Coordinates of C-alpha atoms in Angstrom, one line a residue:
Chain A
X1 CA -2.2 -31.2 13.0
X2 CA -0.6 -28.0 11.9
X3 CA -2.3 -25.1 13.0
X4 CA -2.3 -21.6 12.3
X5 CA -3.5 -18.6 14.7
X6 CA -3.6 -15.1 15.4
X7 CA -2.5 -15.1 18.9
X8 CA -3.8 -11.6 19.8
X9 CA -6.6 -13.0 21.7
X10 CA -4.5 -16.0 23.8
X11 CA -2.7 -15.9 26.7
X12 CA -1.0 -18.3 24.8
X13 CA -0.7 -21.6 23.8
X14 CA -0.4 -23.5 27.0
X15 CA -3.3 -24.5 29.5
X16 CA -4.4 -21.7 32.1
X17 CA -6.9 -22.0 34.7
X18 CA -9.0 -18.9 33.4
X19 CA -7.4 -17.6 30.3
X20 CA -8.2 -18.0 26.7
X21 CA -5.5 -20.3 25.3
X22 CA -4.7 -22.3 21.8
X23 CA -4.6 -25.5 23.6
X24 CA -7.5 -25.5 25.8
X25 CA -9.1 -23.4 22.6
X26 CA -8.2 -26.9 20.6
X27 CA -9.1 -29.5 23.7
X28 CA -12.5 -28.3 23.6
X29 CA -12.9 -28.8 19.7
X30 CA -12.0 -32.0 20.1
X31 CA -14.1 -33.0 22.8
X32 CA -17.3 -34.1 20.4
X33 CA -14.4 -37.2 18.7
X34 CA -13.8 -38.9 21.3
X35 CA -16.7 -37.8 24.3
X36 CA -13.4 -37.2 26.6
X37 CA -11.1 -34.3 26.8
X38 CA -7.8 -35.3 24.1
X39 CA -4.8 -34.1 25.7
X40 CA -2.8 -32.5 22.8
X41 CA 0.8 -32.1 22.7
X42 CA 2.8 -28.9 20.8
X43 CA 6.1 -28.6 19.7
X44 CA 6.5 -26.4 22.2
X45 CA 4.5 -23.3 24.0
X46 CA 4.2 -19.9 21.9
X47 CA 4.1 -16.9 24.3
X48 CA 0.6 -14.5 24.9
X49 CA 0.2 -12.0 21.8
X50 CA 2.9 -14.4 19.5
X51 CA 1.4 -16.0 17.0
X52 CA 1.9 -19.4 14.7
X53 CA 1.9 -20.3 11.1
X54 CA 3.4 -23.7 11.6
X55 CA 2.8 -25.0 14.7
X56 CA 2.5 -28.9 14.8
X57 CA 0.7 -30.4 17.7
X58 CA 0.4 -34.1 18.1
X59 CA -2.4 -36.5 19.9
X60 CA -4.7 -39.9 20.1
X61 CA -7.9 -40.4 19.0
X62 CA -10.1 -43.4 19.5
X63 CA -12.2 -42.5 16.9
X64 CA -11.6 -43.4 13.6
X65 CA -12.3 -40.6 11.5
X66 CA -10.6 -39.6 8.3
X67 CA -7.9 -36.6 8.9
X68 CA -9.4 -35.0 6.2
X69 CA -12.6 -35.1 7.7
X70 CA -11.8 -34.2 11.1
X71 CA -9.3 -31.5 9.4
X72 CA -13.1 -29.8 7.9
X73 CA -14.8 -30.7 11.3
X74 CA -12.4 -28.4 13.4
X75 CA -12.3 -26.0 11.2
X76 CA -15.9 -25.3 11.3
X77 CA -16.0 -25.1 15.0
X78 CA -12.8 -23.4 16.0
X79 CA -12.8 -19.9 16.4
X80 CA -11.6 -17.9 13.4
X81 CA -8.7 -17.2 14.7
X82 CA -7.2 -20.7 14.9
X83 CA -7.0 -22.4 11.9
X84 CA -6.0 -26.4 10.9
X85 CA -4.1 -25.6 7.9
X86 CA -2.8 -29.4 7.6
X87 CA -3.8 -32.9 9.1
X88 CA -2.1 -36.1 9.0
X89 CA -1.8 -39.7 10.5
X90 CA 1.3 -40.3 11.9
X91 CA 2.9 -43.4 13.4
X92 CA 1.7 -43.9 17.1
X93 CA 5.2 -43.7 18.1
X94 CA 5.3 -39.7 16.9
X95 CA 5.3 -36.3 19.6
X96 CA 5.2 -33.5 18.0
X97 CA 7.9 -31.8 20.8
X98 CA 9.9 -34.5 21.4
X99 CA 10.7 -35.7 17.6
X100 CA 11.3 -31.9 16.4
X101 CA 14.7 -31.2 14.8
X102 CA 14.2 -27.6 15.0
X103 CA 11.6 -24.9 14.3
X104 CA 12.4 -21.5 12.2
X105 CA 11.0 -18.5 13.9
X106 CA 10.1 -14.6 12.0
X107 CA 9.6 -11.3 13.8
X108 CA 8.7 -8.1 11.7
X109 CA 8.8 -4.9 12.3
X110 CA 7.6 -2.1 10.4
X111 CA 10.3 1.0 11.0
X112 CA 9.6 4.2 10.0
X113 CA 6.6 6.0 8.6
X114 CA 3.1 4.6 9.0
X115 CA 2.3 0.7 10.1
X116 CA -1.1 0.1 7.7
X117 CA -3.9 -1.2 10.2
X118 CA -4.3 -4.6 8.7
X119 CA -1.0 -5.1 9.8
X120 CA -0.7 -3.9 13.4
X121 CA -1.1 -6.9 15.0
X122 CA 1.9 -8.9 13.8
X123 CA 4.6 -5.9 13.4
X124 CA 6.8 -4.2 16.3
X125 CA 6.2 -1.0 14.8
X126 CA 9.2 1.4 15.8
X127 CA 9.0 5.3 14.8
X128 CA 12.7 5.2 13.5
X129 CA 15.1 4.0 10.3
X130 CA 17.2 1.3 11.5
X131 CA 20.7 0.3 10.0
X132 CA 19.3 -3.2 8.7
X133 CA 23.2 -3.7 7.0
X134 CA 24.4 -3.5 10.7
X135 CA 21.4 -5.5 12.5
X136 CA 22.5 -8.4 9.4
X137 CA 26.1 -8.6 10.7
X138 CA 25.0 -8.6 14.3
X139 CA 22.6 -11.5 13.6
X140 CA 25.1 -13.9 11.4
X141 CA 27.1 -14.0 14.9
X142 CA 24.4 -15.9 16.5
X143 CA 25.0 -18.9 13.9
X144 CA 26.5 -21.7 15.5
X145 CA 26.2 -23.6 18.6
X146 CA 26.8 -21.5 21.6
X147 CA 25.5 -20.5 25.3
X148 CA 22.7 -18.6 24.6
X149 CA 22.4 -17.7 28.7
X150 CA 22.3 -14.4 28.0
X151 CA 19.2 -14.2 25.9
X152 CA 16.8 -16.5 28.0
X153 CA 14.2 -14.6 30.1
X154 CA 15.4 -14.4 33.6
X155 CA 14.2 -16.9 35.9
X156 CA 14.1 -19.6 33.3
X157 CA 15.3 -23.5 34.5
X158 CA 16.0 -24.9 31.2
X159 CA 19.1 -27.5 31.9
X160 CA 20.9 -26.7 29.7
X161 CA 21.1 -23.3 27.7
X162 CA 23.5 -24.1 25.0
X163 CA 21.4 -24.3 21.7
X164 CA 22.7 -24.6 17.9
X165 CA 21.3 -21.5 15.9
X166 CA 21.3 -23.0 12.0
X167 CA 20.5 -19.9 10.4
X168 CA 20.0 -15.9 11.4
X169 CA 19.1 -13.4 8.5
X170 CA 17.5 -9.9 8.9
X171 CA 15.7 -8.8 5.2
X172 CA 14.4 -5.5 4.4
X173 CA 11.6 -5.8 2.2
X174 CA 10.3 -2.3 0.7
X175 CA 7.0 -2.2 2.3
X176 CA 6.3 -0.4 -0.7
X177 CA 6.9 -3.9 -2.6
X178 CA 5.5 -5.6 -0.1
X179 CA 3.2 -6.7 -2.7
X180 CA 1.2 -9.5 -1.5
X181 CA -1.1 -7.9 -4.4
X182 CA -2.0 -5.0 -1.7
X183 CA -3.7 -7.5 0.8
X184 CA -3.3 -6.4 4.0
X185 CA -0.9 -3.1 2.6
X186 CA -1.4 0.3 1.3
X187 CA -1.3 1.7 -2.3
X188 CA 2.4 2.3 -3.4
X189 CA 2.0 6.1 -3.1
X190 CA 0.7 6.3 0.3
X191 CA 3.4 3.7 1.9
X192 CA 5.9 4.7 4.1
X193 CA 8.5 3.3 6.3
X194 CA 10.1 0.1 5.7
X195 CA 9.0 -3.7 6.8
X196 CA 12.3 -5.4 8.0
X197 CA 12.0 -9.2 8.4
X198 CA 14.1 -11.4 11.1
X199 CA 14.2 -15.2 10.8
X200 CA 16.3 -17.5 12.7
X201 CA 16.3 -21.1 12.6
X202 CA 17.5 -23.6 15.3
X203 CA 17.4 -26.8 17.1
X204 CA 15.7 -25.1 20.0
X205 CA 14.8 -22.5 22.0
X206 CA 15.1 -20.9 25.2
X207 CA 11.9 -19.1 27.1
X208 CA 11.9 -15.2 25.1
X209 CA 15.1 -16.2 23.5
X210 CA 13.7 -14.9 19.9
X211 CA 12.5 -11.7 21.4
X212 CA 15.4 -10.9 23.3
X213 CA 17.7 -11.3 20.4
X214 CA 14.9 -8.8 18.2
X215 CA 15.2 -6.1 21.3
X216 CA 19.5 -6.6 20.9
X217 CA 19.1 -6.3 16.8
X218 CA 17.0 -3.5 17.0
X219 CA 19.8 -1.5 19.9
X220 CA 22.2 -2.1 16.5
X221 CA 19.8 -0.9 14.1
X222 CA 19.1 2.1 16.3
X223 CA 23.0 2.6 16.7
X224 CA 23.2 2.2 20.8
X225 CA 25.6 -0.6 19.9
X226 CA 27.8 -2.4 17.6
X227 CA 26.7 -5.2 15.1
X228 CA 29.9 -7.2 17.1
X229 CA 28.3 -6.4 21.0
X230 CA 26.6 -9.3 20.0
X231 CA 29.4 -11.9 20.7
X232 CA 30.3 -10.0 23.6
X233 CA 26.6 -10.5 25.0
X234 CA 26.5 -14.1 24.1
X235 CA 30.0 -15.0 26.0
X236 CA 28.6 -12.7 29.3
X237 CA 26.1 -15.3 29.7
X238 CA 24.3 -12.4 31.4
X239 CA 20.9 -11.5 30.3
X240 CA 21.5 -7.8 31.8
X241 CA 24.0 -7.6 28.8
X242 CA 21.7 -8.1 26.1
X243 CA 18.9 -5.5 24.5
X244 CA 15.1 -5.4 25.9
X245 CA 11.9 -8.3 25.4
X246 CA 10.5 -7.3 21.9
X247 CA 6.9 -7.3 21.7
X248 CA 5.2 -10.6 21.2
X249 CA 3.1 -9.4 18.0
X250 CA 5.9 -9.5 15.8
X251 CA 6.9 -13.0 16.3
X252 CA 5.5 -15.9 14.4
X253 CA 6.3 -19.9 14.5
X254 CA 7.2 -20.1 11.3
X255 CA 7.8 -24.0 10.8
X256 CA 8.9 -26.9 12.9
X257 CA 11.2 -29.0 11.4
X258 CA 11.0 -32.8 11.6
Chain B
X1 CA -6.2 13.7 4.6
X2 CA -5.3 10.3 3.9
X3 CA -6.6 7.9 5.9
X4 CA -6.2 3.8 5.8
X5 CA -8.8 1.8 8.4
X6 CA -9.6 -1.4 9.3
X7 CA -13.3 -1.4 9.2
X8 CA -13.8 -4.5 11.3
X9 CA -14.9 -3.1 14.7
X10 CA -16.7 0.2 12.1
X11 CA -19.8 0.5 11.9
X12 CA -18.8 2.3 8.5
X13 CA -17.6 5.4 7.7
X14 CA -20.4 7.7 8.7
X15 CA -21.4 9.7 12.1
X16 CA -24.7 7.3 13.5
X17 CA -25.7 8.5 16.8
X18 CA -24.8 5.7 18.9
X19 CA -22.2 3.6 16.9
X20 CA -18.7 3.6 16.8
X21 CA -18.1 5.0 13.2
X22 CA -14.6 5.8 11.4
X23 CA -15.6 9.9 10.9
X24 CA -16.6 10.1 15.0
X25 CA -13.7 8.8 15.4
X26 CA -11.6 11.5 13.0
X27 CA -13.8 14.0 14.4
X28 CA -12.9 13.2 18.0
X29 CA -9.5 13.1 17.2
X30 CA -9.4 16.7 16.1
X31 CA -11.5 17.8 19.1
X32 CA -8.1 19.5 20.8
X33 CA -6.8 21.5 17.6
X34 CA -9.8 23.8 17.7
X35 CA -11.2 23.4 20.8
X36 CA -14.9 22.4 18.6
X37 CA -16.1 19.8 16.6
X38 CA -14.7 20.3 13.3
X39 CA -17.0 19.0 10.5
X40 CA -14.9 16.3 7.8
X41 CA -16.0 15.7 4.5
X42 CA -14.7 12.2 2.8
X43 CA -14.6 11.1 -0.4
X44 CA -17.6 9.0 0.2
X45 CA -19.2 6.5 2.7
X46 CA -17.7 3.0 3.3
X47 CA -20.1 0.3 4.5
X48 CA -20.0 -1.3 8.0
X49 CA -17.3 -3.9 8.1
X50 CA -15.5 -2.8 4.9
X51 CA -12.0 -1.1 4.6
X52 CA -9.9 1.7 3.2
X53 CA -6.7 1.9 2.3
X54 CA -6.7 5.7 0.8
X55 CA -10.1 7.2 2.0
X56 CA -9.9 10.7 1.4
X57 CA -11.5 13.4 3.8
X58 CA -11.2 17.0 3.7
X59 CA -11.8 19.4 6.2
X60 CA -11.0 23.5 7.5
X61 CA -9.2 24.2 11.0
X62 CA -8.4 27.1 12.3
X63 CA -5.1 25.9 13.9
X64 CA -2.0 26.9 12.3
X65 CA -0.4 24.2 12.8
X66 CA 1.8 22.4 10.9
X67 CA 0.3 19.3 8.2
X68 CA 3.1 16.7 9.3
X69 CA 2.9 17.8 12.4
X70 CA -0.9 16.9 12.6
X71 CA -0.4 13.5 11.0
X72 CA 1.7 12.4 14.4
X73 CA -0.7 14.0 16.3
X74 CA -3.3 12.2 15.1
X75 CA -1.8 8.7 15.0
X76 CA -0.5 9.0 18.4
X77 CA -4.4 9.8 19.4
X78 CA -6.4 7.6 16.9
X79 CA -7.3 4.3 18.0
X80 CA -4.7 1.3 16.1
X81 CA -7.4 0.5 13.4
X82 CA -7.7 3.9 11.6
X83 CA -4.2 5.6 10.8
X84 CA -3.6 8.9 9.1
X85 CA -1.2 7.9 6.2
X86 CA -0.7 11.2 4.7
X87 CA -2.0 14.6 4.9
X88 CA -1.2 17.6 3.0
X89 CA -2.6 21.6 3.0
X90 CA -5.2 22.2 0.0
X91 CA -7.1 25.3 -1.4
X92 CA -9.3 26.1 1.0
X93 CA -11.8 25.3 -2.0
X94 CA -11.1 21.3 -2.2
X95 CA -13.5 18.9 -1.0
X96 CA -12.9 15.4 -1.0
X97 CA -16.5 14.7 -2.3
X98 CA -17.1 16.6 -5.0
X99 CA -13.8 16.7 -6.0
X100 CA -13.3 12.8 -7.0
X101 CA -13.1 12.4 -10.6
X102 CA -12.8 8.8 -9.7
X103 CA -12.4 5.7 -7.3
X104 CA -10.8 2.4 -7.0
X105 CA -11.8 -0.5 -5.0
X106 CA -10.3 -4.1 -4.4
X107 CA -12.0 -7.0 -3.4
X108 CA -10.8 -10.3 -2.3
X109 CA -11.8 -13.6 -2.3
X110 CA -10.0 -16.8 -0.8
X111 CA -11.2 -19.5 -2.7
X112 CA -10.9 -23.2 -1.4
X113 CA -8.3 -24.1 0.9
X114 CA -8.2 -22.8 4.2
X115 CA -7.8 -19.1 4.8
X116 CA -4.9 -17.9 7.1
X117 CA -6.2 -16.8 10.7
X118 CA -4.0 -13.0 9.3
X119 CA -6.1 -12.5 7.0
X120 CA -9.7 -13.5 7.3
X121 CA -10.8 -9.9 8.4
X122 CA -9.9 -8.7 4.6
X123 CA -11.2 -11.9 2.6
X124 CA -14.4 -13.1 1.7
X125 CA -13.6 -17.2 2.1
X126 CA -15.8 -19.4 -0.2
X127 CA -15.1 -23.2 0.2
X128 CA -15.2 -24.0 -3.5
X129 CA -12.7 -23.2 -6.2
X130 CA -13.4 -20.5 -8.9
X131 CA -13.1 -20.3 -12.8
X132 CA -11.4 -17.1 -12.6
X133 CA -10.9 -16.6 -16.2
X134 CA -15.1 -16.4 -16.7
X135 CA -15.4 -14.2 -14.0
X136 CA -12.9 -12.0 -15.6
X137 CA -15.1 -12.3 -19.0
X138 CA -18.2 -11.3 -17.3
X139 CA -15.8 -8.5 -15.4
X140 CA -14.9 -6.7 -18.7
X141 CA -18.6 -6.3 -19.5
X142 CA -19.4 -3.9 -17.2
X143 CA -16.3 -1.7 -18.5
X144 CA -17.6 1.5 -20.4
X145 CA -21.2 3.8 -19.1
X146 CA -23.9 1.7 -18.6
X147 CA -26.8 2.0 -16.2
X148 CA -25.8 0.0 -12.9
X149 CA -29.5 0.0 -11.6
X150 CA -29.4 -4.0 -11.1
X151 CA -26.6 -3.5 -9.2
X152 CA -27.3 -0.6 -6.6
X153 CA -28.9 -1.8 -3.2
X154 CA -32.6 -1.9 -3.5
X155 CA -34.1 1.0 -1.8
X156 CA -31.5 3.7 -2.8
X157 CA -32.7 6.9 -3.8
X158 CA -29.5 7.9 -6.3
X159 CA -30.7 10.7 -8.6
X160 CA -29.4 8.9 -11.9
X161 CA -27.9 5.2 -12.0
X162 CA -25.2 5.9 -15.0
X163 CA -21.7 5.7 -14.3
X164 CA -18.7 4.7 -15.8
X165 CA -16.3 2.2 -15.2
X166 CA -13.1 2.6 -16.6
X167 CA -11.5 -0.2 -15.7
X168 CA -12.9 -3.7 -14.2
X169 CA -10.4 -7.0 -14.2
X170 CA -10.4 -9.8 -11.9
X171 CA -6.4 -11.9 -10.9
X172 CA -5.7 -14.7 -9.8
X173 CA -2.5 -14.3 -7.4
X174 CA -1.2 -18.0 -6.6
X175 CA -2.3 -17.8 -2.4
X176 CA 1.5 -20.0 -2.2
X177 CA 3.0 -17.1 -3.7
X178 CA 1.1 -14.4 -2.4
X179 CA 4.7 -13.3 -1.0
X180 CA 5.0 -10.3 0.9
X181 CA 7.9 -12.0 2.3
X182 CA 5.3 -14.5 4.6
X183 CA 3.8 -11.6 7.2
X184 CA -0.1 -12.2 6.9
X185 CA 0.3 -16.0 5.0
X186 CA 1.6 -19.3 5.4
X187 CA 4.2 -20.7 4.9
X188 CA 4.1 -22.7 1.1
X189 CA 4.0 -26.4 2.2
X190 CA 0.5 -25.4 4.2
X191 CA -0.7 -22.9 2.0
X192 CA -4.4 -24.1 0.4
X193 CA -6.7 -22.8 -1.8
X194 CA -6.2 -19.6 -4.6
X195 CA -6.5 -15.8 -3.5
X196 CA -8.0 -14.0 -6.2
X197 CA -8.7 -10.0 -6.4
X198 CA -11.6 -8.1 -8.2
X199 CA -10.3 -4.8 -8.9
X200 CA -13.1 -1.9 -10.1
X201 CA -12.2 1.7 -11.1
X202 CA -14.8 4.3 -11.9
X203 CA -15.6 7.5 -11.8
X204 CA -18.7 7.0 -9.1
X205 CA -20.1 3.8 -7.8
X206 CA -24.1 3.1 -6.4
X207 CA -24.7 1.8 -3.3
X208 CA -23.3 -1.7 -2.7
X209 CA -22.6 -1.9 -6.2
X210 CA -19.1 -3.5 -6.2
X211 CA -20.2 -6.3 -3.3
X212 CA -23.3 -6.8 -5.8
X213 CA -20.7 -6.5 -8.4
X214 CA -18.8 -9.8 -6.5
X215 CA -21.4 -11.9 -5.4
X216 CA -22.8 -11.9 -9.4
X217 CA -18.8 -12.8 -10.7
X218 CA -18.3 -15.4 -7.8
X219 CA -21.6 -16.5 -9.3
X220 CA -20.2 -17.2 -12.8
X221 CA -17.1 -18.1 -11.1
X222 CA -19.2 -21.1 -9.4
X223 CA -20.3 -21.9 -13.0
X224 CA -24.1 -20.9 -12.0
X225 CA -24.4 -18.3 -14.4
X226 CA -22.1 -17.8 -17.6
X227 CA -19.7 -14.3 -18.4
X228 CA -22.5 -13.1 -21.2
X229 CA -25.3 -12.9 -18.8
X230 CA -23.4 -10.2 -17.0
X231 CA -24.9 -7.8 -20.0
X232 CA -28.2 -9.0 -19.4
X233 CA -28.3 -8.1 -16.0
X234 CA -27.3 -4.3 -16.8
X235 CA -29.7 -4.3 -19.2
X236 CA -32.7 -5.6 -16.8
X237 CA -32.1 -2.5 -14.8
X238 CA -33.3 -5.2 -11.8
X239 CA -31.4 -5.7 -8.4
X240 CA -33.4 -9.1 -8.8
X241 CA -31.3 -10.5 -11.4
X242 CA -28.2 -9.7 -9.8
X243 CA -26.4 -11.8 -7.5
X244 CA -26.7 -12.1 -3.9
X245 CA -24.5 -8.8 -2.1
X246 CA -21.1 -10.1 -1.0
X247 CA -20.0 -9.4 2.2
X248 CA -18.1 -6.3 3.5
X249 CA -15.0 -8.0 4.9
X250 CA -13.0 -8.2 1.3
X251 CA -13.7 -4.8 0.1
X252 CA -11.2 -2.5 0.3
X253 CA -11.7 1.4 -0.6
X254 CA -8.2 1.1 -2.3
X255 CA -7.9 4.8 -3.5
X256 CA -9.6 7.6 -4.6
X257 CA -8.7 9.7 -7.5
X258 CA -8.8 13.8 -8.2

């Protein structure tokens, strides 16, 4: 399945004892297919508050429904905030974390002026102008395959914490522009600040890894630190050196790649 | 001022004695400036559940202070879902009601497909495709001064039920490309279904006259009535022969005109 969902209202996507999660969320709409609890595996976790437009999870079913139909089927009984946007068969042999090449993540952020409320939940709205030209240069230096140490949330065990970045890009899109035929935006002449756009593709990620790179970006946007800090932080290995957590209601799992 | 809100969690725009309304709310908010309750006037009502993007209220304080100012003031105070977009110091003679020479609202519709988990607070989702091009037919009949009778909420007491409509057009904006760089959407390869916008402009509008407006067009969108009958149904003067009243979540006050 590919599922999309507002995570303002999980702790999450993985299991909890007693909290609200995606997975548990999708276990449980499940549960009428098979008279047994599915265990369903993601491409990997999404943090509380973070959301997904593309996140694939994988699982067997015993029973032989079309995907189509049980595509219709969850949607009618998950919550509106989690949504089966695709459904497919796949070969038995498929898991949806281990056979991922890479996933492509965005954060937004609305800077400046006034964040409309239909779009609060999924921007890091900051009250200044930032340097986007600047925040571009420091994000190109990510590209490549280094130690990414210094970006992974303290306390992490990953084994290894070298990861190849594919793509880093920061856009400014005039939120005035931001067209989207006025869903979910303001009229033209009441529209202020500006909607900047991060996305970074890569073979994998470490635990807040996106949102410590969006706290460093936004220090260079602000002008607390040069668009080239950013290969200084990455060879510290030090998470200390790099810039704070960003919010998780700017970040979105954009697409896993297969 | 101007203020955008995301009616949701509203029980519309006007003070009910034990509901959480979007002019308490205002009124609350500008509880410190004059140490009273200060009376606001807007544009007009908005119904429980539906939005604004420019609602206009007006209102006199005493305070000298500063319009910009105020606008920070409020948004740091206002709860996330109602945010003060613009304000600006009138003659003390304006008044946002009897001021309006006009209005605008939007509507949306996503039709088929499934309907990203970002947006589904500010679309009215219908499982079946739509002939958009009839429903902009039937649309342009109700352009010009008619009597809107069949289309005002039975029970209203609205001293005449003339008004005219300067402008009435329905679009079709490809969900796939429904841009705005991906924040609120999907990304292309899981985007289903068509977004399409009903967009109404006139210079006074009857009691849930653009919902019944909508659930009539999504009618002849459905292929259960045809464009003509449209001017039938003005001419019956009858709620009856109207179609049903859409809901609240895809209408948008988009802007109000003086």
């Amino acid at each position: 399945l590919t599922l999309a969902y507002d995570g303002t209202a999980f702790a999450g996507w993985q299991h909890q004892a007693s909290a609200r999660t995606v997975q548990a969320t999708l276990e449980e709409a499940l549960l009428p297919y098979d008279g047994h609890r599915v265990v369903v595996t993601a491409s990997g976790r999404t943090d509380a508050g973070a959301h997904a437009a593309g996140q694939v999870v994988s699982f067997s079913l015993q029973s032989t429904i079309a995907v189509d139909r049980l595509q219709r089927g969850l949607n009618a009984t998950l919550p509106s905030d989690v949504r089966v946007v695709q459904a497919e068969e796949v070969a038995e042999s498929f898991n949806a974390r281990f056979d991922a090449r890479g996933k492509t993540y965005r954060y937004w952020i609305w800077a400046g002026g006034v964040a409309p409320p239909f779009v609060q939940r999924y921007v890091w709205h900051l009250p200044t102008t930032l340097d986007v030209e600047a925040m571009g240069t420091g994000a190109a230096m990510l590209v490549g395959t280094h130690d990414f140490a210094a970006f992974q949330a303290s306390g992490s065990d990953a084994q290894t914490t070298r990861r190849e970045v594919r793509d880093s890009n920061v856009a400014c899109i005039e939120a005035a522009n931001a067209a989207f035929g006025g869903l979910c935006v303001l009229p033209r002449a009441v529209t202020t600040g500006a909607l900047v756009r991060y996305e970074i593709t890569g073979n994998g990620f470490l635990r807040h890894m996106v949102r410590n790179i969006v706290g460093t970006l936004v220090d260079i946007g602000r002008g607390h630190r040069t668009p080239e800090s950013m290969r200084d932080i990455l060879l510290s290995r030090s998470r200390s050196q790099a810039g704070p957590t960003a919010p998780p209601a700017g970040l979105v799992l954009w697409s896993v790649h297969y």
